[in-house]
PDB file of C-alpha atoms in Angstrom:
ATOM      1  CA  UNK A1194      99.960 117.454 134.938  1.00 58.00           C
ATOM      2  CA  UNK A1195      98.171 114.603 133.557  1.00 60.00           C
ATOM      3  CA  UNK A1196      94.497 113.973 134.269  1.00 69.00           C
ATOM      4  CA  UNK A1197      91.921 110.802 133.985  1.00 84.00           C
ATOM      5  CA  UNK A1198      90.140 111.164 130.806  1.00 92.00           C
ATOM      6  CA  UNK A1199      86.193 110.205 130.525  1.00 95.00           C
ATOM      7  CA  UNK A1200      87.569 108.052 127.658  1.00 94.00           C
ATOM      8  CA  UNK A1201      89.941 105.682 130.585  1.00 91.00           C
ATOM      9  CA  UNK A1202      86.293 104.650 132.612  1.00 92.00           C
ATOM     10  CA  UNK A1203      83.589 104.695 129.690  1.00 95.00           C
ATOM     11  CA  UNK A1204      82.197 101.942 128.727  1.00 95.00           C
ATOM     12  CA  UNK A1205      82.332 101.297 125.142  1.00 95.00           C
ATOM     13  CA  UNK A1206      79.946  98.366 124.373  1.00 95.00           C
ATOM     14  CA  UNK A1207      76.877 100.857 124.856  1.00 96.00           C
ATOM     15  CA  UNK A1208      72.939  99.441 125.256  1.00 97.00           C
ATOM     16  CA  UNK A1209      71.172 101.888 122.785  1.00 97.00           C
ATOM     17  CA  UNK A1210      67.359 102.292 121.464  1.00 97.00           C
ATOM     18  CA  UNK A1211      66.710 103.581 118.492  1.00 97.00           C
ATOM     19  CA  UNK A1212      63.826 106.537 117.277  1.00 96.00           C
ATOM     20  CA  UNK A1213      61.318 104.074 117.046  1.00 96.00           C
ATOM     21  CA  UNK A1214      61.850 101.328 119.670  1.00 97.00           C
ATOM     22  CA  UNK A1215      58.673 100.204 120.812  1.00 95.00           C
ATOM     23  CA  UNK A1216      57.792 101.730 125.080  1.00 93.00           C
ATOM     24  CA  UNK A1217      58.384  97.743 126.136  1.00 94.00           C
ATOM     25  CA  UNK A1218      61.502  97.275 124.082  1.00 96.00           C
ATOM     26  CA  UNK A1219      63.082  99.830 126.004  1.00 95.00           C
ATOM     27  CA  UNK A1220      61.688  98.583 129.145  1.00 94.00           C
ATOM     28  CA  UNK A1221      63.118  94.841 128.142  1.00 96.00           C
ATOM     29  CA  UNK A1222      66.379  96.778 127.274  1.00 97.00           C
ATOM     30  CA  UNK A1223      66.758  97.810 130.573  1.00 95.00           C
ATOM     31  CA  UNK A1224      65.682  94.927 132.267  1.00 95.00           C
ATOM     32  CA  UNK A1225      67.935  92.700 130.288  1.00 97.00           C
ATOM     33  CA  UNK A1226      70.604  94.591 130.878  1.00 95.00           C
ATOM     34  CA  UNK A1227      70.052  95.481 134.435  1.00 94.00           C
ATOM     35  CA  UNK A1228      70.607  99.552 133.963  1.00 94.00           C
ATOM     36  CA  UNK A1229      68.827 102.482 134.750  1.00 93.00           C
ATOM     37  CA  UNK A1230      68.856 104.272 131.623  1.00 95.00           C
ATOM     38  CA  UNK A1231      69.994 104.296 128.071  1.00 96.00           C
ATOM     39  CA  UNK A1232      70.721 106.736 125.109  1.00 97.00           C
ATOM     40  CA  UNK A1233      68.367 106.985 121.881  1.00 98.00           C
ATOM     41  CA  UNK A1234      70.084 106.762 119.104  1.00 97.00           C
ATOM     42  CA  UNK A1235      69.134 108.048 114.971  1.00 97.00           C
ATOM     43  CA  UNK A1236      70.013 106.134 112.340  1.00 96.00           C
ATOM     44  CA  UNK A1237      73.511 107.688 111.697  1.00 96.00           C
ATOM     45  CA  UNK A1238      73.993 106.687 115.587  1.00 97.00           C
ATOM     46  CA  UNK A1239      73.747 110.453 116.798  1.00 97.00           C
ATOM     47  CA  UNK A1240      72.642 110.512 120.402  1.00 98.00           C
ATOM     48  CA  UNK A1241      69.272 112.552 120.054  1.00 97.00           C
ATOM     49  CA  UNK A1242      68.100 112.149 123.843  1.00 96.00           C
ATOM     50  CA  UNK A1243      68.202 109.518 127.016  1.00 96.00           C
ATOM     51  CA  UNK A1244      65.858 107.259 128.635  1.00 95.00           C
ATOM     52  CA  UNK A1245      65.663 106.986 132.290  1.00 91.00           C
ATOM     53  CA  UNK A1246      63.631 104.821 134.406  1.00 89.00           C
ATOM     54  CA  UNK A1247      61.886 107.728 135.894  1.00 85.00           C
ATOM     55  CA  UNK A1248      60.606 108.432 132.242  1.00 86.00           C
ATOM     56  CA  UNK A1249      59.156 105.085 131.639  1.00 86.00           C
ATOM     57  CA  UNK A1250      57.904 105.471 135.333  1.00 82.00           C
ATOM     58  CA  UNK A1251      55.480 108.354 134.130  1.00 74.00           C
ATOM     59  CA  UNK A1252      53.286 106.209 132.087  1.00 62.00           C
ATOM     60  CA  UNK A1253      52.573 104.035 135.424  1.00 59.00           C
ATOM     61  CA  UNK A1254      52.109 107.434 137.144  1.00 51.00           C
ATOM     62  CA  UNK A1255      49.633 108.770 135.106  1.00 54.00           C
ATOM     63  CA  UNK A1256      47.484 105.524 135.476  1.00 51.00           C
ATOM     64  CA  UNK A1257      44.121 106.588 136.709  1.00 49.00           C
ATOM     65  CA  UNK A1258      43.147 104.485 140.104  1.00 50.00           C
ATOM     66  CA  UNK A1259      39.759 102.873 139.483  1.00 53.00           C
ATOM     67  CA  UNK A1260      39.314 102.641 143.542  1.00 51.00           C
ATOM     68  CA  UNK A1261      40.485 105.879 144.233  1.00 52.00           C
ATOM     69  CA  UNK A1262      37.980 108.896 144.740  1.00 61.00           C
ATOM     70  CA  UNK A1263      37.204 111.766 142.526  1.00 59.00           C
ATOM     71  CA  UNK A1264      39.553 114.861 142.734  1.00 58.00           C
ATOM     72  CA  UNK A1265      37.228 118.087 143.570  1.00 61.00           C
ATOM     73  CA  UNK A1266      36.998 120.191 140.119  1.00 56.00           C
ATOM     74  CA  UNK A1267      39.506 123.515 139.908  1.00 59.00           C
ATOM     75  CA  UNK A1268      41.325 125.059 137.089  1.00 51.00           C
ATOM     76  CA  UNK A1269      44.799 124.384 136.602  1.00 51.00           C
ATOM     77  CA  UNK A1270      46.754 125.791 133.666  1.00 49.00           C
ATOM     78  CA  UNK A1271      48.742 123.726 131.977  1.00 54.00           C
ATOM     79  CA  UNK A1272      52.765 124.561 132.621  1.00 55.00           C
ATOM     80  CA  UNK A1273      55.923 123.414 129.847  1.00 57.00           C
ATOM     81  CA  UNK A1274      56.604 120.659 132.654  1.00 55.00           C
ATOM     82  CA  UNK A1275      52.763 119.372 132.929  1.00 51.00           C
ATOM     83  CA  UNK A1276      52.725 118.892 128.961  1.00 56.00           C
ATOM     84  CA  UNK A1277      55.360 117.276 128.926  1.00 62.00           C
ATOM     85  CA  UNK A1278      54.785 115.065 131.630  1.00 56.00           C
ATOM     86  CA  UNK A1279      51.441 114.177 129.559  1.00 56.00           C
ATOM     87  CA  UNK A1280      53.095 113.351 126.286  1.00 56.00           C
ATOM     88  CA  UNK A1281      55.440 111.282 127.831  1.00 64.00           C
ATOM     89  CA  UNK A1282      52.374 109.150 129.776  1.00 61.00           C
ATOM     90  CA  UNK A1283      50.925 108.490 126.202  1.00 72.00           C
ATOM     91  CA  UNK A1284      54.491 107.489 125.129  1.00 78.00           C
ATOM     92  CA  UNK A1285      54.594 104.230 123.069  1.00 89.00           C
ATOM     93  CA  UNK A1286      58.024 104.702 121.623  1.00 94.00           C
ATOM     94  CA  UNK A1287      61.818 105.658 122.646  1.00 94.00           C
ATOM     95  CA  UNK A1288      61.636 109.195 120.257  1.00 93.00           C
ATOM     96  CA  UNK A1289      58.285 109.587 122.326  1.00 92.00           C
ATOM     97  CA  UNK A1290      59.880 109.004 125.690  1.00 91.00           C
ATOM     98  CA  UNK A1291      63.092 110.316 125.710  1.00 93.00           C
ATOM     99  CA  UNK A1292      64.530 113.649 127.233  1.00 91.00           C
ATOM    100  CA  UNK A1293      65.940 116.158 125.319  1.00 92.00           C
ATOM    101  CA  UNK A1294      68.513 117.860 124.247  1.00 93.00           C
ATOM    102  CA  UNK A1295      70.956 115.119 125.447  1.00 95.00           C
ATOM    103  CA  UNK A1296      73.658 115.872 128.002  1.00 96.00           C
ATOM    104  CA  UNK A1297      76.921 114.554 126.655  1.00 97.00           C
ATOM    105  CA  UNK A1298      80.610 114.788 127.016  1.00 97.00           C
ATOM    106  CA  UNK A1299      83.388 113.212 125.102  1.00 97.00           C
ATOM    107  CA  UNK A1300      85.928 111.082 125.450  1.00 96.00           C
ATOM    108  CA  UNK A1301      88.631 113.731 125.499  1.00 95.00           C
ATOM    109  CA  UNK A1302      87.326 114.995 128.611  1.00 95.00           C
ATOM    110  CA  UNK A1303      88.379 115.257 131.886  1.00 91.00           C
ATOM    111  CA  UNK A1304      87.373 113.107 134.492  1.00 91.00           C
ATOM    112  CA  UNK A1305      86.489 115.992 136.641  1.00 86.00           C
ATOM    113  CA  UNK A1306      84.916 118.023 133.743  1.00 91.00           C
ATOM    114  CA  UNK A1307      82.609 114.902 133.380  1.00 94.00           C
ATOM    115  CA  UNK A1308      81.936 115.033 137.054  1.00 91.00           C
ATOM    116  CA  UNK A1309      80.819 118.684 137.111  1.00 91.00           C
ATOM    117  CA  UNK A1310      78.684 118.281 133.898  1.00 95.00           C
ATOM    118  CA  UNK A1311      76.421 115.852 135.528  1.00 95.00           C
ATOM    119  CA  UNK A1312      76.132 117.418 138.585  1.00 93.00           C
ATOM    120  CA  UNK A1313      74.962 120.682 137.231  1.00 94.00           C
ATOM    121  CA  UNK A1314      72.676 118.494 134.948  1.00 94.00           C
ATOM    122  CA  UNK A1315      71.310 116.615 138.065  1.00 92.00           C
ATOM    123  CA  UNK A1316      72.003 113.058 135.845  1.00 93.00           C
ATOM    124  CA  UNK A1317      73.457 109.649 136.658  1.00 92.00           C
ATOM    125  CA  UNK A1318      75.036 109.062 133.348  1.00 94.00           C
ATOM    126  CA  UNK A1319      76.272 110.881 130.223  1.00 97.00           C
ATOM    127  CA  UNK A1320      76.522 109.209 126.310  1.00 98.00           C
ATOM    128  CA  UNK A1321      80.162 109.896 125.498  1.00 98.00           C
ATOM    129  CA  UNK A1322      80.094 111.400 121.539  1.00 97.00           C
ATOM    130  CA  UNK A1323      82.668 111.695 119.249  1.00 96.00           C
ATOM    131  CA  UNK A1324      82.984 114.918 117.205  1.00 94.00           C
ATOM    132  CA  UNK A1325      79.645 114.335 114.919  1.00 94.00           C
ATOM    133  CA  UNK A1326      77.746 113.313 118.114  1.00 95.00           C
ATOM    134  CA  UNK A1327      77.851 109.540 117.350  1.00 97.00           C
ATOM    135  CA  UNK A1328      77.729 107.406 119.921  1.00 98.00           C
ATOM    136  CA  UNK A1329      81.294 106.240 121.463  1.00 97.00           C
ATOM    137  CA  UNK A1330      80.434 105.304 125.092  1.00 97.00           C
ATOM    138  CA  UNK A1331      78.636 105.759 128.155  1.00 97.00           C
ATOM    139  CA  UNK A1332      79.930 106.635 131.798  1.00 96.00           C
ATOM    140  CA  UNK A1333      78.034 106.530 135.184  1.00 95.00           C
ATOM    141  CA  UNK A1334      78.545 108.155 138.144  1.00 93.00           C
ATOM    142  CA  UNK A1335      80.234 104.586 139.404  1.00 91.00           C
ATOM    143  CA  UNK A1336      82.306 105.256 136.761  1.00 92.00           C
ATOM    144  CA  UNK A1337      83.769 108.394 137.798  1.00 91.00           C
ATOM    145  CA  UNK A1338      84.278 107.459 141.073  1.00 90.00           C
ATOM    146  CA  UNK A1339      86.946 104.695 140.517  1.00 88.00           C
ATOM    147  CA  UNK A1340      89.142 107.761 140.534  1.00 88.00           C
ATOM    148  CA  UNK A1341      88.778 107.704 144.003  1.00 89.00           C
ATOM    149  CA  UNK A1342      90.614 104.236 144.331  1.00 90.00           C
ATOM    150  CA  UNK A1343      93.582 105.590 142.980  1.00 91.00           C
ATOM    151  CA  UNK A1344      96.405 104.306 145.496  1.00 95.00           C
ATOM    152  CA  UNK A1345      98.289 107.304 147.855  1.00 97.00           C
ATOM    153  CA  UNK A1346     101.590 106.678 146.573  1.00 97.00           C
ATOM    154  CA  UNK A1347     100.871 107.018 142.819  1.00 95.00           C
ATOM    155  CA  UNK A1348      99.149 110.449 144.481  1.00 96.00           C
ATOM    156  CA  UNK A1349     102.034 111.098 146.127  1.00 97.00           C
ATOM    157  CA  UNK A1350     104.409 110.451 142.943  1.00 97.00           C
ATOM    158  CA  UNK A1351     102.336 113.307 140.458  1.00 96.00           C
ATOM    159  CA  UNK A1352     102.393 115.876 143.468  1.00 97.00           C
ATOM    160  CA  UNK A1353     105.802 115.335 143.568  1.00 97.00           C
ATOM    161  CA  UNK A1354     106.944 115.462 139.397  1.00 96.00           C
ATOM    162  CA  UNK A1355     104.360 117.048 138.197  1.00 95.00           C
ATOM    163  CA  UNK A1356     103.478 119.869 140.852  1.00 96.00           C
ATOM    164  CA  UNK A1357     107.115 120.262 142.156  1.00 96.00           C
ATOM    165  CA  UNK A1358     109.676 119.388 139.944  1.00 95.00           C
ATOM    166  CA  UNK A1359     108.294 120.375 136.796  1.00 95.00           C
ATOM    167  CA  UNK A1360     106.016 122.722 137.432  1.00 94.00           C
ATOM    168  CA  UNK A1361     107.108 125.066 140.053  1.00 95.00           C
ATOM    169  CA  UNK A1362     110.781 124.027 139.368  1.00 94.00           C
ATOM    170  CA  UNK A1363     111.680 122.695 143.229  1.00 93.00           C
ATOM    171  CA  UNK A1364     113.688 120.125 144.804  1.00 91.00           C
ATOM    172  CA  UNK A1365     111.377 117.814 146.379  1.00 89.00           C
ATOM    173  CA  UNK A1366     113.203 118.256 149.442  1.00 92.00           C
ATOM    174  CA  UNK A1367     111.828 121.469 150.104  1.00 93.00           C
ATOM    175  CA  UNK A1368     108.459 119.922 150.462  1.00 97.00           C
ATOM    176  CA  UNK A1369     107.339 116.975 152.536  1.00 97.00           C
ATOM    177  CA  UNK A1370     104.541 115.974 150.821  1.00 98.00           C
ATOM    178  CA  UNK A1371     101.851 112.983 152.588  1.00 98.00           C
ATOM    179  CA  UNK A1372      99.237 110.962 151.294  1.00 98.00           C
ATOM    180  CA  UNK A1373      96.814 109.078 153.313  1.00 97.00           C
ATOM    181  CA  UNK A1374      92.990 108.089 151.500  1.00 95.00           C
ATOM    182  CA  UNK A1375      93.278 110.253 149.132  1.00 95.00           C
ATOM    183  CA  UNK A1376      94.408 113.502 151.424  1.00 97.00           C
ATOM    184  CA  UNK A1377      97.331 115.091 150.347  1.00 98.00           C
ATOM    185  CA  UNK A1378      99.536 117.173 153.352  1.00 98.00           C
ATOM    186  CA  UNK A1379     102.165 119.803 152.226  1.00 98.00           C
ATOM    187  CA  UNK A1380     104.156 120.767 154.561  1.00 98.00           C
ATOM    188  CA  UNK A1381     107.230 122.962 153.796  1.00 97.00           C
ATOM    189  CA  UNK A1382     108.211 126.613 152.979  1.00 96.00           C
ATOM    190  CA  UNK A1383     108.716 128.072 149.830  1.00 95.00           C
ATOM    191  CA  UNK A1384     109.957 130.880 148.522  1.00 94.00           C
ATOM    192  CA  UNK A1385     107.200 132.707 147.614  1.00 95.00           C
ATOM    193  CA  UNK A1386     103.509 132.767 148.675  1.00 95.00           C
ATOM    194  CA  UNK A1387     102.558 132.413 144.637  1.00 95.00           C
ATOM    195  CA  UNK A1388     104.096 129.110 144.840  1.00 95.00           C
ATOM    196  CA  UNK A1389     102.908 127.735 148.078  1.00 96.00           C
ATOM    197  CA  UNK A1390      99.114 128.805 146.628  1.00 96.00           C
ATOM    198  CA  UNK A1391      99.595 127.326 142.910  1.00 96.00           C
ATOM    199  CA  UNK A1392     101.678 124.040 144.849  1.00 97.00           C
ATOM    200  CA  UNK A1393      97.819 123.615 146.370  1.00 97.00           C
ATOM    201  CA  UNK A1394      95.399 124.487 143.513  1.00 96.00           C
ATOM    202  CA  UNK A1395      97.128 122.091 141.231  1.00 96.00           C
ATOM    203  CA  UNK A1396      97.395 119.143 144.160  1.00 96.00           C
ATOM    204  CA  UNK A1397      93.390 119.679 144.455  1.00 94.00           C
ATOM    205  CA  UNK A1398      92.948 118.694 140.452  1.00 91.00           C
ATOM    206  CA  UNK A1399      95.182 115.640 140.701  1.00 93.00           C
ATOM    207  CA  UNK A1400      92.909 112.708 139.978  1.00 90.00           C
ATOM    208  CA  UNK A1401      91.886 110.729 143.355  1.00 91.00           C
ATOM    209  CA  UNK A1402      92.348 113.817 145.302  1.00 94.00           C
ATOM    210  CA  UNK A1403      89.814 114.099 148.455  1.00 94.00           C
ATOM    211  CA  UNK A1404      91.500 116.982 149.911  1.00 95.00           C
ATOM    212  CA  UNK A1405      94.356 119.248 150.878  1.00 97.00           C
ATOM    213  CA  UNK A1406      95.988 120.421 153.780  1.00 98.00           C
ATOM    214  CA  UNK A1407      97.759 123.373 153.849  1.00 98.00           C
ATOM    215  CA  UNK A1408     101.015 123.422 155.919  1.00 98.00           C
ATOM    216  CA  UNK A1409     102.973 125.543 154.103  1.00 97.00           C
ATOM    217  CA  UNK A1410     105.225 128.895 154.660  1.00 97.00           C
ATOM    218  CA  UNK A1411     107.238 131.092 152.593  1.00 96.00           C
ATOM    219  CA  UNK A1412     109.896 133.446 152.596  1.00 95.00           C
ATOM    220  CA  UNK A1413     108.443 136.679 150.288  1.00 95.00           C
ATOM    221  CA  UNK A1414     104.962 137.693 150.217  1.00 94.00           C
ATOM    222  CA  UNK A1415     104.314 138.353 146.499  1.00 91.00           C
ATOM    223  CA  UNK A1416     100.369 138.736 146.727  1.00 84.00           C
ATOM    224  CA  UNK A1417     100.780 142.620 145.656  1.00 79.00           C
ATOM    225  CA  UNK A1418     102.878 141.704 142.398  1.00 73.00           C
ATOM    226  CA  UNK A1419     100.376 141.687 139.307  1.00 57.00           C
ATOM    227  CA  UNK A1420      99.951 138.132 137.077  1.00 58.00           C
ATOM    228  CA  UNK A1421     101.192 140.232 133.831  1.00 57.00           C
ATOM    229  CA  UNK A1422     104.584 140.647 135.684  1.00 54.00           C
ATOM    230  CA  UNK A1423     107.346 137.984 134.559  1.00 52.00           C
ATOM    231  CA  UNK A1424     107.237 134.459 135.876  1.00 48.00           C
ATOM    232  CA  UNK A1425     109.871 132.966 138.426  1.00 47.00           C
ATOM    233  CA  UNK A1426     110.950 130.070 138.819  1.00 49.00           C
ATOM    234  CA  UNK A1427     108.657 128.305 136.625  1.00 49.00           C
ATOM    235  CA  UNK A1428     104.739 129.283 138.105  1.00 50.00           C
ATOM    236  CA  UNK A1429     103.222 130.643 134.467  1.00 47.00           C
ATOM    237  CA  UNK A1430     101.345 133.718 134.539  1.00 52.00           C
ATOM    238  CA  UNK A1431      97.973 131.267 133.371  1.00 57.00           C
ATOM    239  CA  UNK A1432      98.416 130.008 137.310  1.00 52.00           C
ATOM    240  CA  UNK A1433      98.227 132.729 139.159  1.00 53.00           C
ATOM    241  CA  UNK A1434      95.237 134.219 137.385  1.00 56.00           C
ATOM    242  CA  UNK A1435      93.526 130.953 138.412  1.00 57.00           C
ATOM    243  CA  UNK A1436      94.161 131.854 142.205  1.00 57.00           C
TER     244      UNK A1436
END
C-alpha cells in the first residue's frame, strides 16, 4: 500500500533567513511573501531553528505602555520560559529570534507521519531536510490537507488492490467496498476475524481517508490464535501485531 509522501505537497522554492538577518528583514520577508513563518538557515543551508510571527510579536509585547499605570512591586522568579521570552524582546536578528531545536521531517515521509509530527509539536509548518539537515522544502498544514481532496473512486480503487487483492489475497467480490467524502464502507464476510480487522486498519491509513465503517462478518473467530503462528492467506504476522 502506497502512501502520499511529504515530498508530493512540499513546497520546494523555500523563503529562508539566514543567522544574521537583521529583526526587520525577517519581518519584510514575511510580509513580502505573505507567510506566517520561515526557517533560519546557516551558511551550509542547515535549518538551525524557525521564525514565527508570534516570535517577532514578542518584541511588540514587551513594549512598555507610557499611559499605562505602574504594576504594584512583588517578586517573581524568573522561569526557562520568562528568559526566554526576554531575550527574544531584545531580539535584533533571525539567530536571536528564532526557536530552537527545529522541528523537521523529510521528504521521504509520510503524509500522515508529517501530520502527527506537527500536531504533537503544536506547529503550522515543518522545514523538510534532506539527510545533512539542508534545507529541501517546506510544508504547511494546508499542505497536508490536500490529501483530503483525494477523489472516492481513486479511494475506492487502493482499498480494493492494495487492501484486498494483494494484501489479504481476496476476490473483490467478497467485499463490497463504498466510498462517499472520503468514508470508506466494508461490507462483506470474510473468512476470518484477522482479516476483517487488518481489511480496516489498513483502509484507515489510505491517504484521503476520513473514516471507516465497519460492516463486516466472518466465518472463524481466530482472536485466540497467537501472531507468531503461520500466516493464511496472505495477512503477515507484522499485521496482526499492529491490531
Amino acid at each position: 500500500m502506497k502512501n502520499d509522501k511529504v515530498g508530493s505537497v512540499m513546497t520546494a522554492d523555500v523563503v529562508r533567513a539566514p543567522y544574521g538577518a537583521p529583526f526587520k528583514e525577517v519581518v519584510r520577508l514575511l510580509a513580502a511573501h505573505r507567510i506566517s513563518g520561515l526557517p533560519v538557515v546557516d551558511e551550509d543551508e542547515k535549518v538551525i531553528g524557525v521564525i514565527s510571527e508570534s516570535d517577532l510579536l514578542v518584541r511588540q509585547a514587551q513594549t512598555s505602555d507610557p499611559y499605562a499605570p505602574k504594576p504594584r512591586f512583588r517578586l517573581v522568579l524568573p522561569t526557562r520560559g520568562s528568559r526566554r521570552q526576554a531575550a527574544k524582546a531584545r531580539a535584533r536578528t533571525a539567530g536571536q529570534l528564532m526557536s530552537v531545536p527545529p522541528v523537521t521531517v523529510y521528504a521521504e515521509n509520510t503524509i500522515a507521519e508529517a501530520a502527527r509530527t506537527m500536531a504533537q509539536n503544536q506547529v503550522e509548518r515543518l522545514p523538510v531536510v534532506d539527510e545533512e539537515d539542508r534545507l529541501v522544502g517546506i510544508v504547511t498544514r494546508r499542505d497536508l490537507l490536500q490529501v483530503f481532496l483525494r477523489p472516492d473512486r481513486e479511494i475506492r480503487s487502493e482499498v480494493i488492490d492494495e487492501v484486498l487483492v494483494r494484501s489479504l489475497w481476496i476476490t473483490p467480490q467478497t467485499v463490497t467496498v463504498t466510498v462517499h467524502e472520503g468514508v470508506i464502507t466494508l461490507d462483506g464476510q470474510m473468512e476470518r476475524r484477522s482479516e476483517a480487522e487488518i481489511a480496516v486498519a489498513m483502509s484507515r491509513r489510505i491517504d484521503g481517508t476520513v473514516g471507516v465503517v465497519d460492516k463486516l462478518t466472518y466465518r472463524f473467530d481466530d482472536a485466540h490464535l497467537r501472531p507468531d503462528q503461520p500466516a493464511v492467506h496472505g495477512v503477515t504476522e507484522d499485521w496482526l501485531r499492529r491490531l
